[in-house]
Backbone as JSON, one array per atom type, in Angstrom:
{
  "sequence": "MNSSEIEQLTDELIGEAVLSLLKENGPISTQALIRRLKVMESKEPDVRRREMLVRVIAEISSNNLASLPRGIPGERPEWDKDTSDNVYPLFGESKQSGGSKKH",
  "N": [[-5.82, 24.2, -9.99], [-4.0, 23.81, -7.05], [-1.36, 21.75, -5.59], [-1.96, 21.14, -2.88], [-4.71, 21.51, -2.77], [-5.51, 19.52, -4.53], [-4.63, 17.25, -3.14], [-6.25, 17.48, -0.86], [-8.86, 17.23, -1.95], [-8.63, 14.67, -3.02], [-8.26, 13.16, -0.65], [-10.75, 13.69, 0.56], [-12.54, 12.47, -1.26], [-11.75, 9.76, -1.21], [-12.19, 9.32, 1.5], [-15.0, 9.69, 1.65], [-15.82, 7.49, 0.14], [-14.83, 5.32, 1.66], [-16.2, 5.74, 4.09], [-18.84, 5.31, 3.21], [-18.71, 2.59, 2.61], [-18.21, 1.57, 5.15], [-20.56, 2.32, 6.52], [-22.38, 0.65, 5.31], [-21.6, -1.73, 6.28], [-19.93, -3.17, 4.66], [-17.31, -5.04, 2.93], [-13.98, -3.98, 3.5], [-11.71, -3.32, 1.32], [-9.16, -3.02, -1.2], [-10.23, -3.51, -3.72], [-12.98, -3.26, -3.21], [-13.04, -0.58, -2.53], [-12.26, 0.62, -4.96], [-14.41, -0.16, -6.59], [-16.49, 1.27, -5.31], [-15.63, 3.91, -5.67], [-15.86, 4.07, -8.45], [-18.63, 3.9, -8.76], [-19.33, 6.26, -7.47], [-18.14, 8.05, -9.24], [-19.71, 7.67, -11.54], [-22.07, 8.84, -10.75], [-21.5, 11.42, -10.08], [-22.11, 14.86, -10.35], [-20.49, 17.12, -10.52], [-17.94, 18.29, -12.53], [-15.19, 18.66, -11.97], [-14.78, 17.14, -9.62], [-15.49, 14.64, -10.65], [-13.49, 14.22, -12.59], [-11.33, 14.08, -10.87], [-11.99, 11.79, -9.45], [-11.61, 9.87, -11.44], [-8.82, 10.03, -11.71], [-8.03, 9.23, -9.12], [-9.03, 6.6, -9.0], [-7.5, 5.43, -11.04], [-4.92, 5.72, -9.98], [-5.05, 4.22, -7.57], [-5.68, 1.73, -8.64], [-3.38, 1.2, -10.22], [-1.41, 1.14, -8.24], [-2.32, -1.04, -6.81], [-2.0, -3.14, -8.65], [0.75, -3.08, -8.91], [1.56, -4.01, -6.47], [1.02, -6.69, -6.43], [2.08, -10.1, -6.07], [4.9, -11.42, -7.84], [5.09, -14.09, -8.7], [4.94, -17.44, -10.09], [2.29, -17.8, -12.36], [-0.78, -18.84, -11.01], [0.41, -20.31, -9.01], [0.44, -20.79, -5.54], [1.37, -18.59, -2.86], [4.13, -19.26, -0.62], [3.4, -19.04, 2.11], [0.74, -19.62, 1.99], [0.3, -22.23, 1.38], [-0.05, -24.46, 3.15], [-2.96, -25.57, 4.28], [-3.89, -26.53, 6.66], [-3.17, -25.14, 8.87], [-3.41, -21.88, 10.04], [-1.43, -20.25, 10.9], [1.52, -18.54, 10.41], [4.92, -18.83, 10.74], [6.92, -16.18, 11.77], [9.52, -15.88, 12.61], [11.08, -18.14, 12.02], [11.1, -21.75, 12.51], [11.63, -22.65, 15.05], [11.01, -23.96, 18.29], [10.09, -23.01, 21.66], [12.59, -23.55, 24.08], [12.73, -26.03, 26.59], [10.86, -26.12, 29.73], [11.05, -24.16, 31.55], [10.31, -20.99, 32.84], [11.2, -17.7, 31.89], [10.52, -15.4, 33.1]],
  "CA": [[-5.81, 23.61, -8.66], [-2.64, 23.54, -6.59], [-1.19, 20.38, -5.09], [-2.65, 20.93, -1.61], [-6.15, 21.36, -3.08], [-5.65, 18.19, -5.13], [-4.51, 16.27, -2.06], [-7.43, 17.57, 0.0], [-10.0, 16.65, -2.66], [-8.37, 13.23, -3.08], [-8.56, 12.63, 0.68], [-12.2, 13.76, 0.77], [-13.22, 11.47, -2.09], [-11.46, 8.44, -0.65], [-12.89, 9.26, 2.78], [-16.42, 9.47, 1.39], [-16.0, 6.11, -0.32], [-14.61, 4.42, 2.79], [-17.33, 5.91, 5.02], [-20.04, 4.65, 2.68], [-18.51, 1.15, 2.79], [-18.37, 1.28, 6.58], [-21.98, 2.46, 6.88], [-23.09, -0.51, 4.79], [-20.95, -2.92, 6.84], [-19.35, -3.9, 3.54], [-15.89, -5.36, 3.08], [-13.05, -2.89, 3.25], [-10.56, -3.81, 0.57], [-8.82, -2.15, -2.32], [-11.2, -3.74, -4.8], [-14.26, -2.66, -2.8], [-12.86, 0.87, -2.62], [-12.27, 0.98, -6.38], [-15.79, -0.29, -7.07], [-17.27, 2.37, -4.76], [-15.21, 5.14, -6.35], [-16.44, 4.05, -9.8], [-20.04, 4.24, -8.59], [-19.36, 7.69, -7.17], [-17.81, 8.75, -10.49], [-20.84, 7.61, -12.47], [-23.18, 9.66, -10.25], [-21.01, 12.75, -9.69], [-22.47, 15.91, -11.31], [-19.42, 18.11, -10.6], [-16.91, 17.84, -13.48], [-13.88, 18.64, -11.31], [-14.74, 15.96, -8.75], [-15.55, 13.45, -11.51], [-12.15, 14.05, -13.14], [-10.45, 13.65, -9.78], [-12.32, 10.39, -9.17], [-10.93, 9.07, -12.47], [-7.4, 9.99, -11.33], [-7.88, 8.43, -7.89], [-9.26, 5.2, -9.37], [-6.33, 5.0, -11.81], [-3.77, 5.62, -9.09], [-5.24, 3.08, -6.67], [-5.59, 0.52, -9.46], [-1.99, 0.95, -10.6], [-0.7, 0.74, -7.03], [-2.78, -2.38, -6.47], [-1.35, -4.06, -9.58], [2.18, -3.08, -8.63], [1.82, -4.72, -5.22], [0.75, -8.11, -6.57], [3.29, -10.91, -6.12], [5.38, -11.71, -9.18], [5.41, -15.51, -8.79], [4.43, -18.19, -11.23], [0.82, -17.7, -12.4], [-1.5, -19.99, -10.49], [1.09, -20.88, -7.86], [0.12, -20.11, -4.29], [2.56, -18.19, -2.11], [4.6, -20.24, 0.36], [2.65, -18.92, 3.35], [-0.65, -20.01, 1.77], [0.25, -23.61, 0.88], [-0.55, -25.39, 4.14], [-4.29, -25.11, 4.69], [-4.26, -27.1, 7.94], [-2.82, -24.21, 9.94], [-3.42, -20.51, 9.53], [-0.36, -19.51, 11.56], [2.76, -18.55, 9.64], [5.99, -18.39, 11.63], [7.66, -15.02, 11.29], [10.91, -15.94, 13.03], [11.58, -19.49, 11.89], [10.28, -22.85, 13.0], [12.11, -23.11, 16.35], [10.08, -23.96, 19.42], [10.74, -22.56, 22.88], [13.3, -24.66, 24.7], [12.48, -26.31, 27.99], [9.61, -25.67, 30.32], [11.28, -23.12, 32.55], [9.92, -19.64, 32.43], [12.27, -16.71, 32.05], [10.01, -14.22, 33.8]],
  "C": [[-4.36, 23.36, -8.23], [-2.58, 22.17, -5.92], [-1.9, 20.14, -3.76], [-4.15, 20.78, -1.81], [-6.42, 19.98, -3.69], [-5.6, 17.12, -4.05], [-5.75, 16.29, -1.17], [-8.65, 16.94, -0.67], [-9.85, 15.14, -2.77], [-8.73, 12.58, -1.75], [-10.06, 12.62, 0.95], [-12.92, 12.67, -0.01], [-12.99, 10.06, -1.56], [-12.18, 8.27, 0.68], [-14.38, 9.01, 2.62], [-16.68, 8.02, 0.99], [-15.85, 5.13, 0.83], [-15.76, 4.52, 3.8], [-18.59, 5.22, 4.51], [-19.92, 3.13, 2.79], [-18.72, 0.76, 4.25], [-19.83, 1.34, 7.01], [-22.79, 1.26, 6.41], [-22.56, -1.82, 5.37], [-20.37, -3.8, 5.73], [-17.89, -4.2, 3.78], [-15.04, -4.14, 2.76], [-11.82, -3.5, 2.6], [-10.28, -2.84, -0.56], [-9.84, -2.29, -3.43], [-12.55, -3.13, -4.46], [-14.18, -1.14, -2.9], [-12.92, 1.34, -4.07], [-13.69, 0.9, -6.94], [-16.64, 0.89, -6.58], [-16.9, 3.69, -5.42], [-15.77, 5.21, -7.77], [-17.93, 4.39, -9.76], [-20.18, 5.74, -8.33], [-19.09, 8.51, -8.44], [-19.01, 8.79, -11.43], [-22.0, 8.52, -12.05], [-22.78, 11.1, -9.95], [-21.36, 13.81, -10.74], [-21.36, 16.94, -11.52], [-18.27, 17.57, -11.46], [-15.54, 17.71, -12.81], [-13.73, 17.41, -10.41], [-14.74, 14.67, -9.56], [-14.16, 13.17, -12.11], [-11.17, 13.57, -12.07], [-10.73, 12.2, -9.4], [-11.64, 9.47, -10.18], [-9.45, 8.93, -12.12], [-7.17, 9.09, -10.12], [-8.03, 6.95, -8.2], [-8.04, 4.66, -10.1], [-5.12, 4.8, -10.9], [-3.88, 4.41, -8.16], [-5.11, 1.78, -7.45], [-4.15, 0.2, -9.83], [-1.15, 0.55, -9.4], [-1.06, -0.67, -6.63], [-2.11, -3.41, -7.37], [0.14, -4.17, -9.28], [2.5, -3.89, -7.38], [1.54, -6.22, -5.3], [2.05, -8.89, -6.63], [3.63, -11.29, -7.56], [5.78, -13.18, -9.34], [4.89, -16.14, -10.07], [2.92, -18.11, -11.22], [0.17, -18.99, -11.91], [-0.85, -20.62, -9.28], [0.77, -20.08, -6.62], [1.4, -19.71, -3.58], [2.89, -19.22, -1.04], [3.75, -20.21, 1.63], [1.22, -19.42, 3.22], [-0.79, -21.48, 1.37], [-0.34, -24.59, 1.88], [-1.89, -24.89, 4.67], [-4.7, -25.65, 6.06], [-3.99, -26.14, 9.1], [-2.77, -22.8, 9.37], [-2.37, -19.63, 10.19], [0.91, -19.65, 10.74], [3.87, -18.03, 10.53], [6.78, -17.24, 11.03], [9.15, -15.14, 11.57], [11.46, -17.36, 13.0], [10.67, -20.5, 12.56], [10.65, -23.27, 14.42], [11.03, -22.98, 17.41], [10.83, -23.43, 20.64], [11.39, -23.75, 23.55], [12.92, -24.78, 26.16], [11.16, -25.76, 28.5], [9.8, -24.56, 31.34], [10.92, -21.75, 31.99], [11.06, -18.68, 32.74], [11.81, -15.48, 32.83], [9.1, -14.6, 34.91]]
}
């Protein structure tokens, strides 16, 4: 199999998994995708597709682990500490000055 065939099969398998999650109105997350791919792997009769599912699951799992924050175990990230407000300022804490509109 050449690289373009591998990429196409990978895209098809991930697409099938995502579509099945969408049809069930299930949550769309990395973990849900991995679970669905594992179910697909267990039921797949085609050896080539089954082997590719194993690769896809491994790649997504390793990417998911690599993206986890590297903080102190059990410590919540700074943006998640204040539960009274779900808005996190992206550009500092400053408020707009004055009541005059600029536009």
